[in-house]
XYZ file of C-alpha atoms in Angstrom:
475
model
C 28.620 -52.572 97.816
C 29.500 -56.219 97.287
C 31.448 -57.277 94.242
C 32.094 -60.723 92.817
C 33.409 -62.184 89.627
C 31.251 -64.794 88.054
C 32.133 -67.282 85.328
C 29.229 -69.106 83.753
C 27.958 -70.700 80.585
C 24.400 -70.863 79.286
C 22.624 -73.380 77.088
C 19.231 -73.498 75.374
C 17.188 -76.653 76.022
C 13.840 -78.022 75.023
C 10.818 -78.361 77.341
C 11.426 -82.085 77.641
C 15.152 -81.719 78.420
C 16.392 -83.695 81.449
C 19.745 -83.175 83.114
C 22.138 -86.008 82.397
C 24.017 -87.773 85.183
C 26.970 -85.443 85.889
C 28.670 -87.477 88.609
C 32.154 -88.581 87.687
C 32.825 -85.523 85.511
C 35.837 -83.426 86.618
C 35.620 -84.520 90.286
C 31.871 -84.224 90.682
C 30.687 -86.959 93.062
C 27.240 -85.607 93.985
C 24.564 -83.608 92.182
C 21.670 -83.217 94.559
C 19.954 -81.026 97.120
C 18.225 -78.817 94.546
C 16.555 -75.586 95.584
C 13.703 -73.871 93.763
C 13.481 -70.103 93.348
C 11.019 -67.794 91.590
C 12.952 -64.722 90.385
C 11.409 -61.479 89.151
C 13.941 -59.128 87.571
C 13.405 -55.689 86.076
C 16.234 -54.439 83.839
C 17.155 -50.772 83.446
C 18.895 -48.929 80.619
C 18.699 -45.821 78.522
C 16.181 -45.629 75.698
C 18.903 -46.413 73.200
C 20.243 -49.339 75.308
C 23.662 -47.803 75.973
C 24.421 -50.185 78.796
C 23.560 -53.295 76.839
C 25.528 -52.133 73.834
C 28.535 -51.675 76.117
C 28.163 -55.148 77.688
C 26.663 -53.921 80.934
C 23.389 -55.082 82.495
C 21.604 -53.381 85.370
C 18.701 -55.029 87.161
C 16.648 -55.084 90.308
C 15.723 -58.601 91.263
C 13.277 -60.127 93.754
C 13.610 -63.674 94.986
C 16.581 -65.937 95.446
C 19.531 -65.529 97.816
C 20.753 -62.203 96.382
C 17.669 -60.044 95.894
C 18.371 -56.373 95.224
C 20.276 -54.365 92.627
C 22.890 -56.009 90.402
C 25.198 -54.384 87.868
C 27.226 -56.698 85.660
C 30.288 -55.375 83.900
C 33.070 -57.040 81.800
C 35.898 -58.684 83.703
C 39.093 -60.446 82.637
C 38.657 -63.389 80.271
C 35.140 -64.839 80.025
C 34.115 -63.660 83.476
C 31.778 -60.899 84.489
C 32.055 -58.669 87.532
C 28.827 -58.275 89.455
C 28.212 -55.286 91.791
C 25.422 -55.866 94.296
C 23.434 -53.528 96.520
C 20.276 -54.146 98.566
C 17.214 -52.161 97.710
C 13.930 -52.010 95.840
C 11.903 -49.467 93.888
C 12.774 -47.930 90.505
C 15.471 -45.483 91.697
C 18.857 -46.710 90.564
C 21.298 -46.391 93.516
C 23.793 -43.586 93.104
C 26.689 -45.976 93.693
C 25.703 -48.030 90.679
C 24.832 -44.996 88.581
C 28.353 -43.659 89.158
C 29.812 -46.852 87.703
C 28.073 -46.310 84.383
C 27.975 -42.486 84.272
C 30.626 -42.331 81.527
C 28.286 -44.476 79.363
C 24.838 -43.115 80.099
C 25.907 -39.496 80.746
C 22.779 -37.462 81.610
C 20.308 -39.891 80.060
C 17.708 -41.368 82.434
C 17.830 -45.080 83.362
C 14.380 -46.582 82.974
C 12.878 -50.090 82.944
C 13.411 -51.786 79.576
C 12.426 -55.396 80.294
C 10.993 -57.671 82.892
C 12.002 -61.320 83.232
C 10.319 -63.896 85.445
C 12.347 -67.062 85.984
C 11.381 -70.325 87.646
C 14.717 -71.784 88.670
C 15.724 -75.193 89.954
C 19.283 -74.875 91.152
C 21.470 -77.907 91.934
C 24.922 -77.783 93.527
C 27.622 -80.012 92.034
C 29.931 -81.202 94.829
C 33.258 -83.003 95.064
C 34.153 -85.729 97.576
C 35.079 -83.144 100.212
C 31.632 -81.568 99.961
C 32.853 -78.427 98.231
C 30.471 -76.862 95.704
C 32.377 -76.895 92.430
C 29.537 -75.288 90.452
C 25.824 -74.546 90.506
C 23.642 -75.789 87.639
C 20.340 -74.002 87.169
C 17.373 -75.133 85.061
C 15.488 -71.983 84.133
C 12.014 -71.472 82.725
C 12.005 -67.846 81.495
C 9.147 -65.489 80.576
C 10.232 -62.099 79.211
C 8.314 -58.872 78.560
C 9.766 -55.818 76.765
C 7.236 -53.284 75.664
C 4.700 -55.181 73.537
C 7.092 -58.089 72.950
C 6.652 -61.319 74.865
C 8.835 -64.431 74.726
C 9.575 -67.580 76.684
C 12.199 -70.232 76.639
C 14.091 -72.712 78.742
C 17.794 -72.751 79.424
C 20.460 -74.283 81.648
C 23.069 -72.121 83.341
C 26.290 -73.493 84.865
C 28.175 -71.115 87.182
C 31.542 -71.838 88.775
C 31.831 -71.680 92.570
C 34.961 -73.466 93.790
C 35.711 -75.395 90.659
C 37.732 -74.406 87.579
C 37.327 -74.373 83.802
C 37.699 -78.154 83.652
C 34.395 -78.448 85.475
C 32.687 -76.259 82.932
C 34.205 -78.162 80.026
C 33.228 -81.556 81.420
C 29.673 -80.485 82.224
C 29.307 -78.812 78.845
C 30.291 -81.998 77.041
C 27.582 -83.966 78.839
C 24.980 -81.268 78.342
C 25.593 -81.104 74.602
C 25.392 -84.872 74.321
C 21.993 -84.685 76.068
C 20.640 -82.202 73.491
C 21.490 -78.793 74.890
C 22.856 -76.127 72.547
C 24.915 -72.956 73.331
C 22.557 -70.128 74.349
C 21.248 -67.837 71.606
C 22.441 -64.747 73.445
C 24.991 -63.736 76.048
C 22.323 -63.105 78.641
C 18.619 -63.546 79.245
C 17.865 -59.845 78.802
C 19.921 -59.695 75.570
C 17.733 -62.450 74.218
C 14.578 -60.631 75.296
C 15.837 -57.462 73.552
C 17.287 -59.148 70.496
C 15.044 -57.247 68.132
C 16.362 -53.879 69.365
C 19.996 -54.928 69.916
C 20.762 -56.753 66.728
C 20.431 -53.905 64.289
C 22.310 -54.515 61.061
C 25.703 -52.821 61.381
C 26.497 -50.002 59.044
C 28.893 -51.001 56.296
C 31.838 -48.747 55.923
C 35.412 -48.936 54.751
C 37.830 -49.487 57.592
C 39.527 -46.200 58.397
C 42.562 -46.759 60.619
C 42.387 -43.206 61.986
C 38.700 -43.564 62.947
C 39.351 -47.011 64.450
C 42.190 -45.741 66.576
C 40.204 -42.773 67.774
C 37.257 -45.003 68.702
C 39.555 -47.344 70.628
C 40.723 -44.424 72.752
C 37.123 -43.293 73.315
C 36.239 -46.786 74.503
C 39.308 -46.920 76.769
C 38.342 -43.674 78.493
C 34.887 -45.071 79.265
C 36.335 -48.455 80.278
C 38.684 -47.053 82.892
C 36.345 -44.382 84.170
C 34.756 -46.373 87.063
C 38.098 -47.535 88.498
C 39.605 -44.065 88.084
C 36.739 -42.689 90.172
C 37.868 -45.112 92.918
C 41.389 -43.778 92.639
C 42.983 -46.973 91.299
C 46.444 -46.009 90.054
C 46.488 -48.238 86.932
C 43.063 -47.014 85.822
C 43.985 -43.365 86.243
C 47.192 -44.003 84.226
C 45.408 -45.848 81.382
C 42.572 -43.321 81.205
C 45.132 -40.531 80.977
C 47.044 -42.318 78.225
C 43.855 -42.864 76.204
C 42.995 -39.153 76.604
C 46.460 -38.166 75.386
C 46.321 -40.600 72.483
C 43.016 -39.242 71.320
C 44.174 -35.612 71.591
C 47.387 -36.457 69.745
C 45.411 -38.176 66.979
C 43.287 -35.069 66.383
C 46.520 -33.036 66.179
C 48.355 -35.423 63.896
C 45.491 -36.036 61.462
C 43.713 -32.686 61.142
C 42.286 -33.371 57.684
C 40.422 -36.363 59.072
C 38.802 -34.235 61.725
C 37.872 -30.887 60.090
C 35.894 -28.170 61.845
C 36.303 -25.668 64.619
C 34.894 -28.077 67.184
C 38.012 -30.245 66.845
C 40.248 -27.545 68.329
C 37.808 -27.034 71.214
C 37.724 -30.792 71.837
C 41.533 -30.837 71.932
C 41.453 -28.200 74.644
C 38.919 -30.214 76.691
C 41.040 -33.361 76.308
C 44.066 -31.401 77.641
C 41.921 -30.437 80.619
C 40.944 -34.004 81.338
C 44.531 -35.247 80.973
C 45.541 -32.489 83.410
C 43.153 -33.536 86.184
C 44.156 -37.162 85.729
C 47.802 -36.108 85.831
C 47.278 -34.312 89.112
C 46.700 -37.770 90.608
C 49.200 -39.774 88.561
C 52.239 -37.529 88.488
C 52.758 -37.315 92.271
C 52.347 -41.118 92.500
C 55.107 -41.707 89.942
C 57.260 -39.049 91.515
C 56.975 -40.537 94.987
C 58.215 -43.947 93.737
C 61.177 -42.301 91.950
C 62.207 -40.101 94.880
C 61.852 -42.729 97.589
C 63.625 -45.513 95.662
C 66.536 -46.449 97.925
C 66.236 -43.387 100.188
C 65.240 -45.173 103.387
C 67.959 -47.786 102.786
C 70.558 -44.961 102.671
C 70.580 -44.830 106.464
C 68.388 -43.767 109.383
C 69.442 -40.121 108.926
C 67.487 -40.089 105.632
C 64.201 -41.279 107.200
C 62.908 -37.765 108.119
C 63.541 -36.622 104.522
C 61.706 -39.684 103.186
C 58.790 -38.963 105.526
C 58.575 -35.345 104.381
C 58.614 -36.431 100.716
C 55.940 -39.063 101.260
C 53.666 -36.737 103.223
C 54.006 -33.896 100.689
C 53.366 -36.081 97.623
C 50.537 -38.083 99.212
C 48.887 -34.776 100.070
C 49.115 -33.820 96.382
C 47.623 -37.172 95.386
C 44.724 -36.774 97.835
C 44.018 -33.288 96.567
C 44.255 -34.492 92.988
C 41.753 -37.307 93.672
C 39.283 -34.814 95.126
C 39.623 -32.620 92.042
C 39.362 -35.633 89.744
C 36.165 -36.853 91.385
C 34.626 -33.372 91.011
C 35.705 -33.242 87.392
C 34.291 -36.696 86.576
C 30.946 -35.682 88.084
C 30.815 -32.377 86.240
C 28.670 -31.443 83.276
C 31.903 -30.404 81.512
C 33.182 -33.964 81.540
C 29.877 -35.455 80.357
C 29.694 -32.870 77.555
C 33.252 -33.843 76.575
C 32.243 -37.488 76.312
C 29.285 -36.531 74.109
C 31.572 -34.416 71.897
C 33.988 -37.317 71.488
C 31.157 -39.624 70.451
C 29.849 -37.121 67.906
C 33.332 -36.721 66.373
C 34.551 -40.311 66.253
C 31.270 -42.015 65.350
C 30.632 -39.879 62.242
C 32.009 -41.144 58.884
C 35.425 -39.522 58.458
C 36.428 -38.018 55.128
C 38.867 -39.776 52.817
C 41.673 -37.368 53.637
C 44.588 -39.169 52.058
C 47.223 -41.563 53.258
C 47.630 -41.670 57.053
C 51.151 -43.120 56.618
C 52.152 -39.894 54.923
C 51.021 -37.903 57.942
C 52.825 -40.245 60.321
C 56.014 -39.773 58.291
C 55.716 -36.010 58.529
C 55.072 -36.055 62.275
C 58.081 -38.340 62.778
C 60.290 -36.149 60.637
C 59.355 -33.077 62.695
C 60.241 -35.009 65.882
C 63.642 -35.891 64.403
C 64.309 -32.254 63.538
C 63.163 -31.057 66.956
C 65.486 -33.511 68.743
C 68.494 -32.655 66.563
C 68.007 -28.958 67.376
C 67.568 -29.727 71.055
C 70.697 -31.860 71.291
C 72.728 -29.187 69.496
C 71.475 -26.512 71.872
C 71.601 -28.602 75.022
C 68.567 -26.844 76.561
C 66.412 -29.020 78.843
C 63.210 -27.349 77.745
C 63.999 -28.117 74.079
C 64.645 -31.754 74.963
C 61.342 -31.884 76.753
C 59.542 -30.484 73.644
C 61.360 -33.093 71.490
C 60.096 -35.853 73.816
C 56.531 -34.621 73.441
C 56.960 -34.593 69.662
C 58.183 -38.213 69.718
C 55.221 -39.180 71.815
C 52.952 -37.683 69.116
C 54.926 -39.563 66.448
C 54.615 -42.799 68.307
C 50.862 -42.426 68.597
C 50.659 -41.577 64.902
C 52.525 -44.776 64.060
C 50.255 -46.743 66.384
C 47.348 -45.759 64.115
C 48.949 -47.878 61.404
C 50.048 -50.752 63.640
C 46.953 -52.949 63.275
C 47.280 -53.090 59.500
C 51.090 -52.996 59.269
C 51.913 -55.708 61.783
C 55.395 -56.380 63.188
C 57.305 -53.667 61.253
C 55.044 -50.979 62.773
C 55.294 -52.569 66.255
C 59.093 -52.507 66.009
C 59.056 -48.810 65.228
C 56.572 -48.140 68.024
C 58.879 -49.909 70.472
C 61.964 -47.974 69.294
C 60.080 -44.638 69.609
C 58.775 -45.706 73.057
C 62.307 -46.470 74.195
C 63.558 -43.110 72.944
C 60.617 -41.282 74.466
C 61.265 -43.043 77.796
C 64.947 -42.116 77.653
C 64.114 -38.456 77.128
C 61.398 -38.738 79.704
C 63.794 -40.022 82.348
C 65.847 -36.874 81.837
C 62.724 -34.718 82.190
C 61.648 -36.656 85.251
C 64.970 -35.915 86.920
C 64.411 -32.192 86.320
C 60.940 -32.338 87.839
C 62.252 -34.388 90.762
C 64.876 -31.733 91.494
C 62.197 -28.973 91.393
C 60.054 -30.970 93.773
C 62.935 -31.598 96.182
C 63.680 -27.865 96.213
C 60.026 -27.124 96.970
C 59.729 -29.646 99.805
C 63.071 -29.423 101.580
C 65.519 -26.731 100.450
C 66.644 -26.326 104.074
C 67.899 -29.878 104.554
C 71.383 -31.312 103.916
C 69.833 -34.669 103.114
C 67.582 -33.109 100.501
C 70.694 -31.672 98.973
C 72.149 -35.142 98.699
C 68.949 -36.383 97.022
C 69.067 -33.371 94.724
C 72.566 -34.320 93.662
C 71.477 -37.904 92.918
C 68.760 -36.609 90.603
C 71.317 -34.404 88.836
C 73.421 -37.514 88.269
C 70.374 -39.383 86.959
C 69.712 -36.579 84.503
C 73.249 -36.696 83.127
C 73.228 -40.518 82.941
C 69.984 -40.621 80.985
C 71.348 -38.123 78.398
C 74.361 -40.407 77.851
C 71.963 -43.190 76.737
C 69.976 -40.989 74.307
C 72.313 -41.128 71.292
C 72.053 -44.955 71.171
C 68.274 -44.790 71.435
C 68.183 -42.226 68.595
C 70.253 -44.482 66.360
C 68.034 -47.466 67.163
C 64.883 -45.505 66.231
C 66.379 -44.290 62.952
C 67.726 -47.544 61.585
C 66.609 -48.117 58.009
C 65.127 -51.587 58.669
C 63.023 -50.074 61.481
C 61.611 -47.285 59.332
C 61.737 -48.749 55.823
C 58.151 -50.052 55.986
C 56.799 -46.545 56.829
C 58.533 -45.029 53.796
C 56.936 -47.660 51.566
C 53.544 -47.579 53.251
């Protein structure tokens, strides 16, 4: 599969529109050598346009330099990532279907529109002959069911240029009578009648908003997590944990027996993601500075790396199986059903956040008094729940909420570092209990555990300062 990031801008123009002279703008010295293409593109989606509504377009195109299958997905900034595969027919390639499985689930992908475009494409070059951008004049005829439409537009796509080229060309196009395109894409314009349904009016519910954000994050990071990308696995796991924590912290907002079952399924998903993520994090922690300790530590480092990379590989296999399973797709459907329904007016979410935070405080005080590692770990998990509960309020409460979130994050990380040292010692014992050098590493992790506990009281005080929590009491 080929992938490329494209940055382009589109403009509507009249039938009599003529391109203005673009030479001299942002280093353009030549606009010539136009090529003509006749493009025939069939777009695929579910019957309820799930891809389009999630800013994805899937098409099979004939004609031009890149005939075949194209899937466009969001990228950073204003760009779009395009995934390309050769092929024809109406069977969507499995590689592309996998990239949108978390969105379409088990629903079939079928043709939803056909667009025929007569394109005149002109390269815009600088004095060195580099193509800064391509400018295309398109005559478009669209069919979607019984709906037919036609229009003309101009599309400017960056090649070796930068945003200054787009800005300069846009200025000249607007002066010549062009206007920004009516839709983000040709197919969106062809389907405007089905896409632009009037949104349902409802009072903003911060709990529902936060839950939906986590649902969207799970779907967003799904494709990269399938490829084993570390950051995507991490972010998908965090979103899963946040959603599960929200259901637990705000039970009155999510009544019904199905909520408990959904919480169990979210724990399962977080677990299979953790089977990939945890060994990756542990490897970094255990190998930090080990090989620099001297050549005698290299065999120990090699054993650690081999053991943990084996766990990561096994975790990835299990994750790929899980993400292809009916269980996972059913979980996504259940999340949609829960978070998209109107939630009851169940009271003040700030009150619930206060209670969750108070329980975390009590749990930590008991743990510190007892000095039991397991109790400290449970206190850490309670603070994570409290932090997520406060995050629910952050959008509406601004900087005060963000300061508390940061203080709770720092405390959670401090307690987490202690827990990580315990897990690291267990792992070292499992991998190399017979080695003197593993014993040295074990001792280092014991020291780390003690050092992290020394820092905890200051983190507790910082999280409990009146000016950090005052807003929550008043909320």
